[in-house]
Backbone as JSON Lines, residues from 0, in Angstrom:
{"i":0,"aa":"X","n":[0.81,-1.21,0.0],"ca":[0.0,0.0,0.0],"c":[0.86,1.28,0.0]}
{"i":1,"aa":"X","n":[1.73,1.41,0.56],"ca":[3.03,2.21,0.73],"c":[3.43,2.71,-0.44]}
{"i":2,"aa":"X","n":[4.06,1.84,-1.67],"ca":[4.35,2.08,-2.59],"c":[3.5,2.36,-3.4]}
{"i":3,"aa":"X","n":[1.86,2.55,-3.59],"ca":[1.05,3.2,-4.52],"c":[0.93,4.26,-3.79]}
{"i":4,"aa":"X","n":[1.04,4.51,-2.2],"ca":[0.59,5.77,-2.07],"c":[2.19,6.61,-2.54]}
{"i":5,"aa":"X","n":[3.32,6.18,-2.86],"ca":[4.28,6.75,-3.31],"c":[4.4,7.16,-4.31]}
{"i":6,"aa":"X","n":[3.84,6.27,-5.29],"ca":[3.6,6.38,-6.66],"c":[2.55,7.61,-6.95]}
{"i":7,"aa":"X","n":[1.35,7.42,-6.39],"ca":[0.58,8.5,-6.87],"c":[1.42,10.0,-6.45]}
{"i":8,"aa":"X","n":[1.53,10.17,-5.19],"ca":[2.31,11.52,-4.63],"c":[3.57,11.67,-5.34]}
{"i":9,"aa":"X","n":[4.5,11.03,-6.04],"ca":[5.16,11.54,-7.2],"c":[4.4,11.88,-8.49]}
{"i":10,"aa":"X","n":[2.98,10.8,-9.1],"ca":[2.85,11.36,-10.1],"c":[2.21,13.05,-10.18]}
{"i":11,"aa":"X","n":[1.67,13.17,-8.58],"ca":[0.9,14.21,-8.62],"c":[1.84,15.28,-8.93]}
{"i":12,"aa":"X","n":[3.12,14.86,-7.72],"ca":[4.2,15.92,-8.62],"c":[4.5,16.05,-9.47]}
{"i":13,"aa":"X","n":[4.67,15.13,-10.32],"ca":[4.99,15.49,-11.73],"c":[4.12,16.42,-12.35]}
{"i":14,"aa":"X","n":[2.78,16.2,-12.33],"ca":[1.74,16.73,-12.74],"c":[1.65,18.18,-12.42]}
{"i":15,"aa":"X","n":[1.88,18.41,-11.28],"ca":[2.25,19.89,-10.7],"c":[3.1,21.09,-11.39]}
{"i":16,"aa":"X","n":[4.03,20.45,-11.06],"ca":[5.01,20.82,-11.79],"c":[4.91,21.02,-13.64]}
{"i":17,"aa":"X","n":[4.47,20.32,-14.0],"ca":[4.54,20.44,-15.17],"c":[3.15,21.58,-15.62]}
{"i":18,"aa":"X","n":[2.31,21.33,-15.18],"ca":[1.64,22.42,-14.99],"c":[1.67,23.67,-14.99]}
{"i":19,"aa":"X","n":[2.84,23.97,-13.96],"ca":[3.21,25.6,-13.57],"c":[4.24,25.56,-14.84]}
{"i":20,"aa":"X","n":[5.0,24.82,-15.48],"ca":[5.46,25.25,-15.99],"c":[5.58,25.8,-17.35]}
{"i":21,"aa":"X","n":[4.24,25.98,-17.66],"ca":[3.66,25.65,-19.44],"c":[2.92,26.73,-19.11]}
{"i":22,"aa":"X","n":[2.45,28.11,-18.34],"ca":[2.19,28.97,-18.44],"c":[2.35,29.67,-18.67]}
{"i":23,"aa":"X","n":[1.64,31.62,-19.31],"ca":[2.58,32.49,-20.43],"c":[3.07,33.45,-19.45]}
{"i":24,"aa":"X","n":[4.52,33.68,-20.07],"ca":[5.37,34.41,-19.25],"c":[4.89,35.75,-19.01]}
{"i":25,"aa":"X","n":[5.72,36.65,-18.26],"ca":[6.09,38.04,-18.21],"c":[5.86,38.84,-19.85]}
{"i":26,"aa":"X","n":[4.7,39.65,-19.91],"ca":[4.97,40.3,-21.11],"c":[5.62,41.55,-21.29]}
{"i":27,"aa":"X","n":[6.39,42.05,-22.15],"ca":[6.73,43.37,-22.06],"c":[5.74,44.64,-22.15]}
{"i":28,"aa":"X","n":[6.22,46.0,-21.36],"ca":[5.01,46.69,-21.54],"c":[4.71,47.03,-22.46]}
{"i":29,"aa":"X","n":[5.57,47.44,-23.62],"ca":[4.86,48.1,-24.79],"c":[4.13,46.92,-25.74]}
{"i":30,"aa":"X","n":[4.27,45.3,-25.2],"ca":[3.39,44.33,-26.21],"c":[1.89,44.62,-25.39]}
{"i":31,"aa":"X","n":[1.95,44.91,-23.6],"ca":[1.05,44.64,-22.84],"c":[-0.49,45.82,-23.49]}
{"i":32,"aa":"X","n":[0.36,46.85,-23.13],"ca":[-0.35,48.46,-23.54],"c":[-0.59,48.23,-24.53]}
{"i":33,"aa":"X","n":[0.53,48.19,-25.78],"ca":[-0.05,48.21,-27.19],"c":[0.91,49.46,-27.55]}
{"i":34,"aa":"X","n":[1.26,50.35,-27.07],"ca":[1.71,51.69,-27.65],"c":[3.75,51.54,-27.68]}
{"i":35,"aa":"X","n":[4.21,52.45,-28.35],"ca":[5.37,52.36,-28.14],"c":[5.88,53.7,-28.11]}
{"i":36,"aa":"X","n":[6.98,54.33,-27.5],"ca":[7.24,55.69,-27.05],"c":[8.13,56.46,-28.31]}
{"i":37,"aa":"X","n":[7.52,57.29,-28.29],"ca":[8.02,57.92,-29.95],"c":[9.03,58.7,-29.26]}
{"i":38,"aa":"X","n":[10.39,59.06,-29.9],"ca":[11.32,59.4,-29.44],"c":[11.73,60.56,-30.69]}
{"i":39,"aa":"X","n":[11.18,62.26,-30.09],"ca":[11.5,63.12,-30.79],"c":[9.99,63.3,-32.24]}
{"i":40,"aa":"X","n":[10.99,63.46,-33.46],"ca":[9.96,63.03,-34.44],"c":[10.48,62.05,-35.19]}
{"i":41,"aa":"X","n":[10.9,60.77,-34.59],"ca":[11.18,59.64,-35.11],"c":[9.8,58.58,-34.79]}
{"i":42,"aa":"X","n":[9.25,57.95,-35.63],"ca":[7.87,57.26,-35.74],"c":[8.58,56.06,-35.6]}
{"i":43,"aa":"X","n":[7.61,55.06,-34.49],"ca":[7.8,53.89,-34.11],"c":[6.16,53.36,-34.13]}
{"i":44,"aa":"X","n":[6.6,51.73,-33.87],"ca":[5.36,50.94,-34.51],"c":[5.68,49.36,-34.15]}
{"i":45,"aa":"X","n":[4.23,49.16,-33.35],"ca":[4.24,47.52,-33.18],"c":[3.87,46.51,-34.31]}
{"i":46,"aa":"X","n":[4.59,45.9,-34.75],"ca":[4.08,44.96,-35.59],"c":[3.72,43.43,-35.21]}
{"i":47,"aa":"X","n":[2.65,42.54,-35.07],"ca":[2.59,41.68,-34.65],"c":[2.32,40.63,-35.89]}
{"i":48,"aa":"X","n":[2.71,38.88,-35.59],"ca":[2.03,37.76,-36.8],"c":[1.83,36.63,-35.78]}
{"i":49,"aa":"X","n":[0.65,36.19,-36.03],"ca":[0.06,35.04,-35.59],"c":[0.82,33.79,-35.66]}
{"i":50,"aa":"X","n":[0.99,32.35,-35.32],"ca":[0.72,31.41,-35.95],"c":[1.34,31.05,-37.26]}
{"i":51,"aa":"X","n":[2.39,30.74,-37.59],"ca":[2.12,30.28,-39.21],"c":[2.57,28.81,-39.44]}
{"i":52,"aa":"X","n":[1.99,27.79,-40.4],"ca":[3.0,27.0,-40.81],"c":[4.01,27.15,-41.64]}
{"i":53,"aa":"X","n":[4.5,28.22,-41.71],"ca":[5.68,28.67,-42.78],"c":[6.85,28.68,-41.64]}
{"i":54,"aa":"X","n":[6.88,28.52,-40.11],"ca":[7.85,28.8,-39.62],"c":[7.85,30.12,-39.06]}
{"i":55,"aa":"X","n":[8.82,30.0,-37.44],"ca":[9.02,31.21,-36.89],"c":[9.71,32.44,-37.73]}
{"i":56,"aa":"X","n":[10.51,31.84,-38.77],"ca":[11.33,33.1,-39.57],"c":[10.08,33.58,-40.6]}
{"i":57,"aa":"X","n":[9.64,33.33,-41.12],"ca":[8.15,33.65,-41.65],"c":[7.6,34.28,-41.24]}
{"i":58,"aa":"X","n":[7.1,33.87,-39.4],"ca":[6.03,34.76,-38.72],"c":[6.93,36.22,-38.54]}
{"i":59,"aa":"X","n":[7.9,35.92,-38.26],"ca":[8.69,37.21,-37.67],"c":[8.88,38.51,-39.5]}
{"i":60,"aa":"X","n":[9.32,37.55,-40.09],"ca":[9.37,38.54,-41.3],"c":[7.88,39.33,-41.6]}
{"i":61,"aa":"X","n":[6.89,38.65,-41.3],"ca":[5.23,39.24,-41.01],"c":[5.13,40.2,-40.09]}
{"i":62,"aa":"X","n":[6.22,40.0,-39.15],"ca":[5.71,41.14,-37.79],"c":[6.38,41.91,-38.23]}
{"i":63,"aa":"X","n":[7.49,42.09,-38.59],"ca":[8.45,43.04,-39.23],"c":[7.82,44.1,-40.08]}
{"i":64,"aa":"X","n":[7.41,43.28,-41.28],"ca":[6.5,43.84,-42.7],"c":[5.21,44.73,-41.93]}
{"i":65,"aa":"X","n":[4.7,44.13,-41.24],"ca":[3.52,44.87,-40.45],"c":[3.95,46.21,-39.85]}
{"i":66,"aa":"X","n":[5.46,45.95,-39.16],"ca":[5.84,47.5,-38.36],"c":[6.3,48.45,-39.03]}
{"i":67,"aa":"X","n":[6.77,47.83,-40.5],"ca":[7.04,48.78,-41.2],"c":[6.36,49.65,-42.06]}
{"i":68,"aa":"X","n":[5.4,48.52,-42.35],"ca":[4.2,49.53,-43.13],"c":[3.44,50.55,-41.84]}
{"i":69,"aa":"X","n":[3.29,49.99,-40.88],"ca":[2.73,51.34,-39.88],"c":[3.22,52.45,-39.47]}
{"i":70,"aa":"X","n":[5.26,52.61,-39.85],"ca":[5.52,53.68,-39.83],"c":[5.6,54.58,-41.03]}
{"i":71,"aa":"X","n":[5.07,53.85,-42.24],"ca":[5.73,54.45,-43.69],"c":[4.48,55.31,-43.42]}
{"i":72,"aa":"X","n":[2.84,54.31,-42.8],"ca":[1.89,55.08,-42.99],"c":[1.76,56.5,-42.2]}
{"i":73,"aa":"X","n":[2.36,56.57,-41.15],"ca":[2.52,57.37,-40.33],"c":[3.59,58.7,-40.98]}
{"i":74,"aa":"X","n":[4.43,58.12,-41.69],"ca":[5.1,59.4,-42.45],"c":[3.81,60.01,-43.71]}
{"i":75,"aa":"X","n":[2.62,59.18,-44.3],"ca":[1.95,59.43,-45.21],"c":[2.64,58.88,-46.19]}
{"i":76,"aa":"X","n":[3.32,57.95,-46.5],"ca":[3.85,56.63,-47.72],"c":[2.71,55.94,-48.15]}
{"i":77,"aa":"X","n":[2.81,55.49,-49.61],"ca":[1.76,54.52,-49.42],"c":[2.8,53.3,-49.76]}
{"i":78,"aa":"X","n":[2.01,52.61,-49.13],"ca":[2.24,51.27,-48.8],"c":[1.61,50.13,-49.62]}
{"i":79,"aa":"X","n":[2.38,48.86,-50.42],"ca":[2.05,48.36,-50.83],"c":[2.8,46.7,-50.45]}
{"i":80,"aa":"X","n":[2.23,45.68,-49.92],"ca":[2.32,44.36,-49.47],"c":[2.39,42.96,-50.88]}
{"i":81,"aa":"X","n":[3.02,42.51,-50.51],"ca":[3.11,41.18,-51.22],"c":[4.18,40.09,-50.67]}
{"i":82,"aa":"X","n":[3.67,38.84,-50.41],"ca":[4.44,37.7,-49.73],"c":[4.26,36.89,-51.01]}
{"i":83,"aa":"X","n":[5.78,36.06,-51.29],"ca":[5.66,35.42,-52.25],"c":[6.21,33.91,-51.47]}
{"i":84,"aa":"X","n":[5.32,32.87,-51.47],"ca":[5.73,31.63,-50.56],"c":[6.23,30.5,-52.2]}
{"i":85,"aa":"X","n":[7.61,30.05,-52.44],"ca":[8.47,29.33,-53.26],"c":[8.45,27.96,-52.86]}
{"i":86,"aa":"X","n":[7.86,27.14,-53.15],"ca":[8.21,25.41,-53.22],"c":[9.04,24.95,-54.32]}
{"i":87,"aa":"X","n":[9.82,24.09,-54.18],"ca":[10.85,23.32,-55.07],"c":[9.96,21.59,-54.96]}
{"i":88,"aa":"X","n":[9.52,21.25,-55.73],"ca":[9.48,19.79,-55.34],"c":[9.54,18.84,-56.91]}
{"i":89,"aa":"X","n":[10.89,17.81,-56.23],"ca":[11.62,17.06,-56.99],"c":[11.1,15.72,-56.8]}
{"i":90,"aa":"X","n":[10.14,15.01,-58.06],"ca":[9.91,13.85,-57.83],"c":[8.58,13.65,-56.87]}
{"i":91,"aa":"X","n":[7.51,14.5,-56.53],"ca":[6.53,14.5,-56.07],"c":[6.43,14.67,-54.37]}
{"i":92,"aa":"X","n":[8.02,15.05,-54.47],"ca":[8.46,15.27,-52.86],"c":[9.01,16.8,-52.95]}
{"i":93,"aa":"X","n":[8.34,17.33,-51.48],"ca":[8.97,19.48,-51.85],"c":[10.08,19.35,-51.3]}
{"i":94,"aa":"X","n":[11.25,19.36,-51.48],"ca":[13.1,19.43,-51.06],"c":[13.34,20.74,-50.7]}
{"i":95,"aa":"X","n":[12.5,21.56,-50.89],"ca":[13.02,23.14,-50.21],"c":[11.9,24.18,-50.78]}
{"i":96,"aa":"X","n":[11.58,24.92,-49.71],"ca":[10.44,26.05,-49.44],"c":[11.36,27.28,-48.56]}
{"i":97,"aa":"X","n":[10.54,28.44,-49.02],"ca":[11.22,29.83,-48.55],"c":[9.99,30.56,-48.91]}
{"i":98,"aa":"X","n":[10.07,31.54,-47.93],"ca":[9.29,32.9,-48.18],"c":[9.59,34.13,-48.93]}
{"i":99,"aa":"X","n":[9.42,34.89,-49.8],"ca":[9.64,36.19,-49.48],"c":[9.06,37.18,-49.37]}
{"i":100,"aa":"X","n":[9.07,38.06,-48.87],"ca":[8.26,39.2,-48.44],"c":[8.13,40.32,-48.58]}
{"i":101,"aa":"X","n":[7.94,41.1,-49.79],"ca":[7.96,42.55,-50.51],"c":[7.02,43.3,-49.97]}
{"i":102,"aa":"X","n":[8.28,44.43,-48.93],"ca":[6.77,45.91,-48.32],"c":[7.07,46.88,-49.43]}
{"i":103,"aa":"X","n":[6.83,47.47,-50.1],"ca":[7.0,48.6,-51.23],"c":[6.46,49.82,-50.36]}
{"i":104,"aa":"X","n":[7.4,50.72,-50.43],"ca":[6.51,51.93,-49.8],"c":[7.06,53.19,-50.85]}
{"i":105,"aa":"X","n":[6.42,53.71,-51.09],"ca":[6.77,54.69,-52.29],"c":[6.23,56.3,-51.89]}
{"i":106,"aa":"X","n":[7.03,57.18,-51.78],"ca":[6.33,58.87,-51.77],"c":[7.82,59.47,-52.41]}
{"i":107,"aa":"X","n":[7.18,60.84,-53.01],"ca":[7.79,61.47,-53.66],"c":[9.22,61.99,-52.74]}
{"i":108,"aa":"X","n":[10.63,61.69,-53.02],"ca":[12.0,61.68,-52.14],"c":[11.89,61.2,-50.6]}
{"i":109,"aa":"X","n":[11.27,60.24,-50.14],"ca":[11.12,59.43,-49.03],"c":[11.2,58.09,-48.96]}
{"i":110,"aa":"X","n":[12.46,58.16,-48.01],"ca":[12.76,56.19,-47.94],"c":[12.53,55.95,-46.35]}
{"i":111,"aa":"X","n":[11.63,54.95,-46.36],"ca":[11.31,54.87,-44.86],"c":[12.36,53.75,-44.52]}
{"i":112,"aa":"X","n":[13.5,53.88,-43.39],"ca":[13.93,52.68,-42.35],"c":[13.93,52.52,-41.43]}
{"i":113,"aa":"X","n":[14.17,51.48,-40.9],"ca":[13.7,51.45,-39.45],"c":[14.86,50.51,-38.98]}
{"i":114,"aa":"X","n":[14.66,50.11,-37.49],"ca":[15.69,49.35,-36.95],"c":[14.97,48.23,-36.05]}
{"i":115,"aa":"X","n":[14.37,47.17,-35.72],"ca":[14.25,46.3,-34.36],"c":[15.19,47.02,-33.32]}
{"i":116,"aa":"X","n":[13.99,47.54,-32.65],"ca":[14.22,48.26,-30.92],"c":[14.23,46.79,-30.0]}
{"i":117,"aa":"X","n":[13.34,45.95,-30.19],"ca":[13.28,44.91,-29.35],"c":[11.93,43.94,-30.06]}
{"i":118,"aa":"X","n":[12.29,42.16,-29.08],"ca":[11.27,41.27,-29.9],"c":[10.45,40.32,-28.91]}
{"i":119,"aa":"X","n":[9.08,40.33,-28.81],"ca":[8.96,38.96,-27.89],"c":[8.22,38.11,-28.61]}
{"i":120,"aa":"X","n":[7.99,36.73,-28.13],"ca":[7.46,35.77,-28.37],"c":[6.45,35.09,-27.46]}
{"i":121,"aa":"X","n":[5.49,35.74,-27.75],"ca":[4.47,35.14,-27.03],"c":[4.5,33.51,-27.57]}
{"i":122,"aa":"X","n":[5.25,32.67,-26.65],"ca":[5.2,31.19,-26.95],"c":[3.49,30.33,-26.27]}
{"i":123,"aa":"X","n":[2.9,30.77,-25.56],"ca":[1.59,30.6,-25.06],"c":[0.65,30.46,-25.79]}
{"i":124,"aa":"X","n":[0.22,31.61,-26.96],"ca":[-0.28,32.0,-27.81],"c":[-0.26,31.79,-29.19]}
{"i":125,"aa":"X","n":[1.41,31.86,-29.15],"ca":[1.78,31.32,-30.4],"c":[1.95,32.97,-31.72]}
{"i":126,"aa":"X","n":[2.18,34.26,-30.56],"ca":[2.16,35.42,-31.57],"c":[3.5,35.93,-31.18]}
{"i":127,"aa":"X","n":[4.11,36.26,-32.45],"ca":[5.28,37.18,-32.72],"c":[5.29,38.55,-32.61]}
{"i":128,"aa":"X","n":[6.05,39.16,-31.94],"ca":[5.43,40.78,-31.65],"c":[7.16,41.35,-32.32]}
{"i":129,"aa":"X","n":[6.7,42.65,-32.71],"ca":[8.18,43.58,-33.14],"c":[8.04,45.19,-32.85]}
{"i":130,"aa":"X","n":[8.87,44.99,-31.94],"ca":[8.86,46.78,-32.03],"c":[9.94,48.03,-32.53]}
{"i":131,"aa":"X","n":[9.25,48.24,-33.38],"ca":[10.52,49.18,-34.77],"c":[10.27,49.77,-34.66]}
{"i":132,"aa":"X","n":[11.29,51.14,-34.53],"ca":[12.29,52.78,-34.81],"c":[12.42,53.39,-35.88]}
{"i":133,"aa":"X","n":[12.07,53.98,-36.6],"ca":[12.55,54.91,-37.69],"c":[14.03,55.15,-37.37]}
{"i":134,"aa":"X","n":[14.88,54.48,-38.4],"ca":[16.34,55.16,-38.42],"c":[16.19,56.48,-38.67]}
């Protein structure tokens, strides 16, 4: 009897434990708020991407593309989007896939850049967040 009541009171620990540990972390404030602190008249911008099966470098090039078009819009750029997703498949099998990701932003003598200020990963959720600077 000893040894099932041992057994269960470890599995419960296990169970415990594993529990606390699969919960979503500490978020940063500017993912929490939503806003990001404009510094001078340099335009900044959250960009966020869901989810993808294309891969974390995918989602992140999405959050990216997103922060950048929100500062071009903010200078008054217009903004124009296109993701181009590339399969290779040799023999009825795909051997290599890539994304790419064209932000076009176009106004008369204006080039919008920017820099990654900072990045989180909501791993809970499963969303990519970016927060970009106007160089």
């Amino acid at each position: 009897m000893t040894l099932f009541k041992s057994t269960l009171t470890l599995l419960l620990l296990l169970l415990l434990t594993a529990c606390m540990g699969g919960g979503p972390t500490v978020k940063p404030q500017w993912v929490v708020k939503g806003l990001c602190e404009q510094t001078g008249t340099k335009a900044c911008a959250i960009g966020s991407a869901p989810f993808s099966h294309h891969g974390l470098q995918h989602q992140k090039q999405v959050a990216m593309a997103n922060a950048i078009d929100i500062i071009a819009r903010q200078k008054g750029v217009t903004v124009q989007n296109s993701l181009e997703r590339l399969k290779r498949v040799d023999e009825g099998q795909v051997t290599q896939s890539s994304s790419i990701g064209y932000s076009l932003q176009t106004v008369e003598g204006t080039t919008v850049n920017a820099k990654i200020k900072d990045v989180y990963h909501d791993k809970y959720y499963d969303i990519y967040y970016v927060l970009m600077v106007e160089n």
